[in-house]
Amino acid sequence: MTLTLHSAVSRFSGRTLWRIRAIVRRLAGAVLTVVVATFAVYAALAAAPGDPALALAGRNPTPERIAQLHQELGLDRPLVVRYFDWLSGLPRGDLGQSIVYRNSSVADLLGPRFGTTVFLVVYAAVLILLLGLLLGVLGGAFRRLNGPMAALTSVALAIPGFVAAPILVSALALGLGWFPAVGAGSGFTDQLWHLTLPALALAIGWCAWLAQITRTSLRAEKASEHVGTATGRGLPPVTVFRRHVLRNAAIPISTVYGLTVAGLLAGAAVVEQAFGIDGLGTLMLRSVSAKDYNVVLAVASLIIIAFVVTTQLVDALHTVLDPRLRTKGGRK
Amino acid sequence: MTAVTSTPVTASPPSRLRRWRKADPVLILSVLWCALAILVAVAAPLLAPYDPSQTDILAAAQGLSAQHWFGTDEVGRDIFTRVLYGARLSLLGPVLVVVIATAAGTALAIAAVWFGGWFDRLLTRVLDIAFAFPPLLLAVLSVVLFGPGLTAPVVALAVAYTPYIARVVRSAALRERHLPYIESCTLAGLSGPRICVRHILPNVLPLVRAQAVTSLGSSLLDLGAISFVGLGIQPPSAEWGLMVADGRTALLNGSPQESLAAGFMIIITVVAFNMLGERLAERAEVRA
Amino acid sequence: MSELLGVENLRKVFPVRASAGEPAGDLVAVDDVSFTLPPGGSLAVVGESGSGKTTVARMVVGLETPTAGRITLDGESREAARAGRGARKARARQIQMVFQDPYTSLDSRQTIEGAIEELLRAHFDWDAARRRERVAELLDQVGLDKRQGGARPRALSGGQRQRAAIARALALEPRLLILDEAVAALDVSVQAQIINLLTDLRAETGVAYLFISHDLGVVRQISDDCVVMHRGRVVEAGRTTAVLDDPQDAYTRRLLSAVPRPGWVPRRRATSGASV
Amino acid sequence: MNSRPNPPGADPLVRVSHLRLDIPVRGEPRRVLHDVSFEVGAGVALGLVGESGSGKSMTTRVLMRLLPHGAATDGDVLFDGTPVTGMDRRALRRYRSSEVAMVYQDPRAAINPVYTVGAFLTEALREQKVSRKEAEERAVALLREVGITDAPRRMRQYPHQLSGGLLQRVMIASAMLTKPRLLIADEPTTALDVTTQEEVMAILDEQRRERGLALVFITHDLDLAAAVTDRIAVMYAGTVLETAASANLHETALHPYTVGLLASRPSTVDVKRLWAIPGRPVSAFEAGPGCVFTERCPFAQDRCRAERPALRTVDDHQVACHRAEELRGRITYEADGHADHQHDEQTESV
């Protein structure tokens, strides 16, 4: 086994080997981040005041009953052991039991809400990409639109989802009646219709951020010397913009978009609450007040994993976009 | 300043005058609004026409009128009064968050840059992990540990913002660290702490300031969101994020004043902070 | 001949991290470099980029630790790296350095006077009047007036900033001043002023120069002896006049023939392209 | 010397006369060029020499019409008789793509880092509807001409994988690809080592001569300029102070600034105290109403301070100095750092 592996490895060129090593190192870093971060969540929840056994034991529990519950819940074992128990259940989709709903597993609670939240997040991500890029490119490409776009994004940047929600609801749902004010709907088109306002509310601030970064990086790139070279060679302005301005600005733009998407899942909780949508976010918030920490742990881990996976994808995209990252002599 | 005996050559009066005349209106408006917001927060009892917690069932859910400029809420409290009082908690939170995060982030970053080596690598690694926690998630954990109120969200956001500030300051400080003027301070036998405090810190300070002001805006948004979902300040306190949530039932019944009034206060204040931060950042960049 | 600075078999190896197609390895920046400098002397280390000349200077001053070899000052070994406070200050009074870029070698938030005074305050127990007097003396020595002394670097030109940097380096009366390409970033007319200033200062104060440069013309004006470096090694050493008038090494000849001068015509030497 | 291909009276390839340029700095126009005049005949090389802030680089930007938004020019910039400042978009693009080419100071900044060397070289040709295959063949051939032996491999590499010297050769090759009539080189070797500088200059010079291109060569090094150009224009504070044949500029320099510049350059052959022009180079916007050099000129008189001298012909030079004839051959800069007339016949009227 080792032997075949070794000969397989030796057949790669040095460069491929370096790349594989770099990928492995990066993946290891990502896994480490997930483990450390979820452990931090686990430890924080375990340190929460109040004993879940007390809550379950009903009135006037005997010490024996408490001890029995502790054992049942696994609370008599060390924190690290419990954590790794929980971690080893992850690949099997075993997220533990809900403490509040005693006969349903955490996975059962998450399942139906997962679809709704993902729908909302993807919807918002698409809106952010389209609107953010459009506004940013308009502002970055045309000097006259720079000022107005800067003003527009500055204001939009300050509109959080929970403030956008009442504005959108009172204007588009209650005022004009175009969209429903609450609920998530069922079936694709119905969901699309129901989730348009939530997605907009969720998207607006991030969209402004992307537009701002797009606009400023396009302008910075336009002022760079190599764009002057391209112009000086008599290339048509459209070619210069596409090949030299947009292409190079794609690197910072993709970074910001990646961070945006990575943060959407957490932001969705607030918007779900504002629109009364029963999703992962509202589930987590409800579970916090109900002290149902297994559910909180599961959603929190999901948020962390989504973040790490997204940032890893962005990093991978960067190596594609920036040759300095994948070839010899490149810096950083 | 170390240069006690020196006579600094600063901008002469005429050029300063010209700069003021040319100062952009957006900046002036932003500064004015921030000053006004602080004034309102401090002097709310003097300015407010009513008591913020005084209920009046007979005058509940009223629209805009001469008696109640922004109308009343479901239990008849004056919304205008509550908006004014709301400035107190709504601004206090962000200020606390930013002061803690800026101090911690800057200190960590400069220390990491100065000592370098494993300390710097460890810090970078920890920051990377910290970025994986969105503010709301930290707020959830913080509430679990400390219970709802002002403390939990402030602690959560201070923890959430420290890595951002540390990252920005670290890269700036790293740039300064390897410039000849810092090396020549080392060669002149000046001590490490002195170089950090007297040379590196002042040179990254414009950037820190810009970052801090911008963070005021975003922490106001985040704290508002945390209150809105019920993890922060609890009713019946007046706080803008909480007021947006309080107004939801009234909103669905067709009277959106409470949500909108508080919402617009948030938006305008954040715009003002952002504008101010942006201008400070531009200035910091010109200096660099 | 008495010796102020002695450098013996100096070597510096930088570890290189692995990158695409290249495993981790070592970069030998300086290899077996030796030279001596008498008190009040002026020695130039000449070379192109990548020759290791700046690394030599940084090792001598203590900003880098040699991988191997010995640096002595007045016959005493200079232990590199961070020593205690007293040792650090003692070292500071022996060797100072002037850097290439006048725009980054001064703290933009300090006036020139403030920058000099900071050093005096850290090293001497003088009262304010005495310090002021010394600052004025130093400014006068490098040709800066009172107004320029009170200004921040922003308000000064490149040449004036370099004068200020020299004044600051001389404040502690070091015995050796390392000039790392100290006139390379200046315009020709200003460069001439600084070269003359350096010549005068050496005559007045008896400070020794270790002059790092790529410019043979400047080297000729400012140094008594020179060491020519190429790819980390010394290829030729001797009296500056002798080396420049009658270069023995092929690389020195090549370097000398590439300097534009009246009647000079550029010529292609090799069909290079193999070097990355 | 007199290798001008243009018959007398015909238009030179480039004629710049009384060029003035203002560029907005924080919303206010700032003078960058006061009065720049020179001519470049077809196949002739002109060196524009000056210290920082002299406006030499900005002059090339005017020639390329690569100016920041809000820049205002006055005076004439003619290429082959056509005003460059008046070209419409289409004409300007044609002019840039096939009449003129530029080599920049810092090739690392001037070449887009995200494309390969091959893509950079063939881009302009591909835009002119040359097939990919042909464009690549021409690029490879040119890379060989500029001394890059393993051209096909280099074509596939990215700019950061090449050294500065190699990258500058790539830049020269790219300038030659579109077969321009005028080549502008803006301090092409300032960032390079001397030995690399010699190689690159030799290549640039050889390519230019073979193709009979006109050259505008920007540098701060008089000796370097003299080696590869026919004429030299010395610039200071946005003004051309003197133009002369490169071959004997050393002996015949008329303007006190030119003479001072020559005297302040340290030599590799002998040691003498350098004569240093006092003060610092000023920028165009700092200059007073008189001659831009008065502040630093040891020979300045009242007239020099009050009235700006125009460029006029003295011997075969053009010089902007009121006292050119009077001072001719008499300016020496002595070792003690003071400038004097050799035979001081008249007292200075200060």
GROMACS .gro file of C-alpha atoms in nm, chain B residues 64-266:
model
  203
  396LEU     CA    1  -4.906   6.153   1.366
  397SER     CA    2  -5.043   6.460   1.544
  398ALA     CA    3  -4.938   6.787   1.702
  399GLN     CA    4  -4.940   6.625   2.047
  400HIS     CA    5  -4.755   6.314   1.933
  401TRP     CA    6  -4.523   6.402   1.646
  402PHE     CA    7  -4.451   6.041   1.556
  403GLY     CA    8  -4.777   5.908   1.700
  404THR     CA    9  -4.806   5.661   1.988
  405ASP     CA   10  -4.742   5.291   2.020
  406GLU     CA   11  -4.978   5.009   2.115
  407VAL     CA   12  -4.979   5.101   2.481
  408GLY     CA   13  -4.996   5.473   2.416
  409ARG     CA   14  -4.635   5.570   2.476
  410ASP     CA   15  -4.512   5.870   2.278
  411ILE     CA   16  -4.292   5.740   1.995
  412PHE     CA   17  -4.099   6.065   1.952
  413THR     CA   18  -4.004   6.055   2.317
  414ARG     CA   19  -3.896   5.695   2.290
  415VAL     CA   20  -3.689   5.769   1.978
  416LEU     CA   21  -3.505   6.040   2.170
  417TYR     CA   22  -3.451   5.821   2.472
  418GLY     CA   23  -3.359   5.532   2.241
  419ALA     CA   24  -3.049   5.726   2.135
  420ARG     CA   25  -2.900   5.657   2.478
  421LEU     CA   26  -2.879   5.279   2.467
  422SER     CA   27  -2.847   5.269   2.088
  423LEU     CA   28  -2.531   5.480   2.099
  424LEU     CA   29  -2.387   5.361   2.428
  425GLY     CA   30  -2.361   5.002   2.302
  426PRO     CA   31  -2.162   5.081   1.985
  427VAL     CA   32  -1.931   5.316   2.172
  428LEU     CA   33  -1.851   5.046   2.428
  429VAL     CA   34  -1.801   4.785   2.159
  430VAL     CA   35  -1.570   5.005   1.954
  431VAL     CA   36  -1.364   5.125   2.248
  432ILE     CA   37  -1.302   4.770   2.368
  433ALA     CA   38  -1.244   4.619   2.024
  434THR     CA   39  -1.019   4.902   1.903
  435ALA     CA   40  -0.802   4.896   2.212
  436ALA     CA   41  -0.773   4.518   2.210
  437GLY     CA   42  -0.729   4.484   1.835
  438THR     CA   43  -0.467   4.758   1.809
  439ALA     CA   44  -0.268   4.635   2.105
  440LEU     CA   45  -0.271   4.276   1.982
  441ALA     CA   46  -0.178   4.374   1.629
  442ILE     CA   47   0.114   4.595   1.724
  443ALA     CA   48   0.243   4.338   1.972
  444ALA     CA   49   0.219   4.067   1.706
  445VAL     CA   50   0.407   4.278   1.455
  446TRP     CA   51   0.675   4.377   1.702
  447PHE     CA   52   0.744   4.031   1.840
  448GLY     CA   53   0.676   3.848   1.514
  449GLY     CA   54   0.760   3.477   1.505
  450TRP     CA   55   0.529   3.228   1.671
  451PHE     CA   56   0.329   3.497   1.848
  452ASP     CA   57   0.237   3.657   1.518
  453ARG     CA   58   0.160   3.322   1.356
  454LEU     CA   59  -0.059   3.220   1.648
  455LEU     CA   60  -0.249   3.548   1.640
  456THR     CA   61  -0.306   3.522   1.265
  457ARG     CA   62  -0.434   3.167   1.312
  458VAL     CA   63  -0.668   3.267   1.596
  459LEU     CA   64  -0.799   3.560   1.391
  460ASP     CA   65  -0.871   3.325   1.101
  461ILE     CA   66  -1.080   3.108   1.329
  462ALA     CA   67  -1.250   3.407   1.489
  463PHE     CA   68  -1.365   3.525   1.145
  464ALA     CA   69  -1.575   3.210   1.117
  465PHE     CA   70  -1.804   3.346   1.392
  466PRO     CA   71  -2.057   3.595   1.260
  467PRO     CA   72  -2.156   3.860   1.518
  468LEU     CA   73  -2.506   3.716   1.558
  469LEU     CA   74  -2.369   3.373   1.642
  470LEU     CA   75  -2.139   3.523   1.903
  471ALA     CA   76  -2.435   3.713   2.042
  472VAL     CA   77  -2.627   3.387   2.075
  473LEU     CA   78  -2.343   3.227   2.268
  474SER     CA   79  -2.295   3.537   2.476
  475VAL     CA   80  -2.662   3.544   2.572
  476VAL     CA   81  -2.643   3.180   2.667
  477LEU     CA   82  -2.355   3.261   2.900
  478PHE     CA   83  -2.451   3.601   3.039
  479GLY     CA   84  -2.826   3.623   2.981
  480PRO     CA   85  -2.995   3.898   2.778
  481GLY     CA   86  -2.930   4.267   2.840
  482LEU     CA   87  -2.666   4.515   2.731
  483THR     CA   88  -2.359   4.323   2.853
  484ALA     CA   89  -2.399   4.008   2.648
  485PRO     CA   90  -2.425   4.173   2.304
  486VAL     CA   91  -2.150   4.423   2.385
  487VAL     CA   92  -1.914   4.145   2.486
  488ALA     CA   93  -2.010   3.943   2.180
  489LEU     CA   94  -1.954   4.230   1.939
  490ALA     CA   95  -1.631   4.337   2.105
  491VAL     CA   96  -1.507   3.984   2.048
  492ALA     CA   97  -1.643   3.984   1.693
  493TYR     CA   98  -1.487   4.319   1.598
  494THR     CA   99  -1.147   4.273   1.754
  495PRO     CA  100  -1.019   4.045   1.473
  496TYR     CA  101  -1.130   4.291   1.204
  497ILE     CA  102  -0.952   4.580   1.367
  498ALA     CA  103  -0.652   4.366   1.449
  499ARG     CA  104  -0.622   4.253   1.088
  500VAL     CA  105  -0.634   4.604   0.945
  501VAL     CA  106  -0.392   4.741   1.203
  502ARG     CA  107  -0.160   4.444   1.170
  503SER     CA  108  -0.104   4.490   0.800
  504ALA     CA  109  -0.049   4.863   0.844
  505ALA     CA  110   0.185   4.815   1.137
  506LEU     CA  111   0.374   4.547   0.949
  507ARG     CA  112   0.433   4.794   0.668
  508GLU     CA  113   0.565   5.052   0.914
  509ARG     CA  114   0.775   4.797   1.102
  510HIS     CA  115   1.002   4.737   0.806
  511LEU     CA  116   1.042   5.097   0.701
  512PRO     CA  117   1.386   5.245   0.758
  513TYR     CA  118   1.265   5.496   1.015
  514ILE     CA  119   1.164   5.219   1.253
  515GLU     CA  120   1.486   5.029   1.186
  516SER     CA  121   1.686   5.341   1.254
  517CYS     CA  122   1.503   5.379   1.586
  518THR     CA  123   1.612   5.026   1.673
  519LEU     CA  124   1.967   5.111   1.571
  520ALA     CA  125   1.956   5.423   1.783
  521GLY     CA  126   1.906   5.201   2.086
  522LEU     CA  127   1.547   5.304   2.161
  523SER     CA  128   1.349   5.042   2.351
  524GLY     CA  129   1.085   4.822   2.190
  525PRO     CA  130   0.789   4.957   2.388
  526ARG     CA  131   0.897   5.312   2.315
  527ILE     CA  132   0.922   5.246   1.942
  528CYS     CA  133   0.580   5.077   1.943
  529VAL     CA  134   0.405   5.349   2.139
  530ARG     CA  135   0.588   5.656   2.012
  531HIS     CA  136   0.648   5.564   1.650
  532ILE     CA  137   0.442   5.273   1.521
  533LEU     CA  138   0.119   5.359   1.703
  534PRO     CA  139   0.102   5.726   1.600
  535ASN     CA  140   0.169   5.630   1.241
  536VAL     CA  141  -0.113   5.377   1.224
  537LEU     CA  142  -0.346   5.591   1.433
  538PRO     CA  143  -0.520   5.770   1.143
  539LEU     CA  144  -0.617   5.432   1.006
  540VAL     CA  145  -0.728   5.307   1.346
  541ARG     CA  146  -0.946   5.615   1.385
  542ALA     CA  147  -1.111   5.562   1.048
  543GLN     CA  148  -1.168   5.196   1.123
  544ALA     CA  149  -1.314   5.277   1.463
  545VAL     CA  150  -1.565   5.527   1.328
  546THR     CA  151  -1.677   5.288   1.057
  547SER     CA  152  -1.710   5.016   1.319
  548LEU     CA  153  -1.939   5.245   1.518
  549GLY     CA  154  -2.182   5.228   1.228
  550SER     CA  155  -2.168   4.855   1.179
  551SER     CA  156  -2.188   4.779   1.550
  552LEU     CA  157  -2.496   5.000   1.572
  553LEU     CA  158  -2.650   4.783   1.301
  554ASP     CA  159  -2.544   4.460   1.464
  555LEU     CA  160  -2.657   4.563   1.812
  556GLY     CA  161  -2.988   4.674   1.663
  557ALA     CA  162  -3.029   4.334   1.500
  558ILE     CA  163  -2.948   4.158   1.824
  559SER     CA  164  -3.207   4.362   2.014
  560PHE     CA  165  -3.452   4.306   1.732
  561VAL     CA  166  -3.436   3.928   1.761
  562GLY     CA  167  -3.473   3.955   2.138
  563LEU     CA  168  -3.120   3.866   2.248
  564GLY     CA  169  -3.019   4.214   2.361
  565ILE     CA  170  -3.186   4.494   2.551
  566GLN     CA  171  -3.524   4.380   2.682
  567PRO     CA  172  -3.855   4.567   2.683
  568PRO     CA  173  -3.973   4.806   2.811
  569SER     CA  174  -3.640   4.985   2.755
  570ALA     CA  175  -3.629   5.225   2.466
  571GLU     CA  176  -3.374   5.119   2.205
  572TRP     CA  177  -3.405   5.162   1.830
  573GLY     CA  178  -3.360   4.798   1.729
  574LEU     CA  179  -3.607   4.691   1.993
  575MET     CA  180  -3.854   4.957   1.878
  576VAL     CA  181  -3.845   4.822   1.524
  577ALA     CA  182  -3.944   4.483   1.668
  578ASP     CA  183  -4.206   4.634   1.902
  579GLY     CA  184  -4.374   4.806   1.611
  580ARG     CA  185  -4.426   4.488   1.409
  581THR     CA  186  -4.783   4.416   1.521
  582ALA     CA  187  -4.882   4.777   1.468
  583LEU     CA  188  -4.715   4.765   1.129
  584LEU     CA  189  -4.923   4.470   1.016
  585ASN     CA  190  -5.229   4.661   1.138
  586GLY     CA  191  -5.140   4.947   0.911
  587SER     CA  192  -4.958   5.188   1.145
  588PRO     CA  193  -4.587   5.156   1.075
  589GLN     CA  194  -4.473   5.476   1.259
  590GLU     CA  195  -4.284   5.309   1.540
  591SER     CA  196  -4.085   5.066   1.325
  592LEU     CA  197  -4.015   5.325   1.061
  593ALA     CA  198  -3.919   5.607   1.299
  594ALA     CA  199  -3.671   5.388   1.483
  595GLY     CA  200  -3.554   5.232   1.156
  596PHE     CA  201  -3.480   5.566   0.996
  597MET     CA  202  -3.291   5.683   1.302
  598ILE     CA  203  -3.070   5.377   1.265
   0.00000   0.00000   0.00000
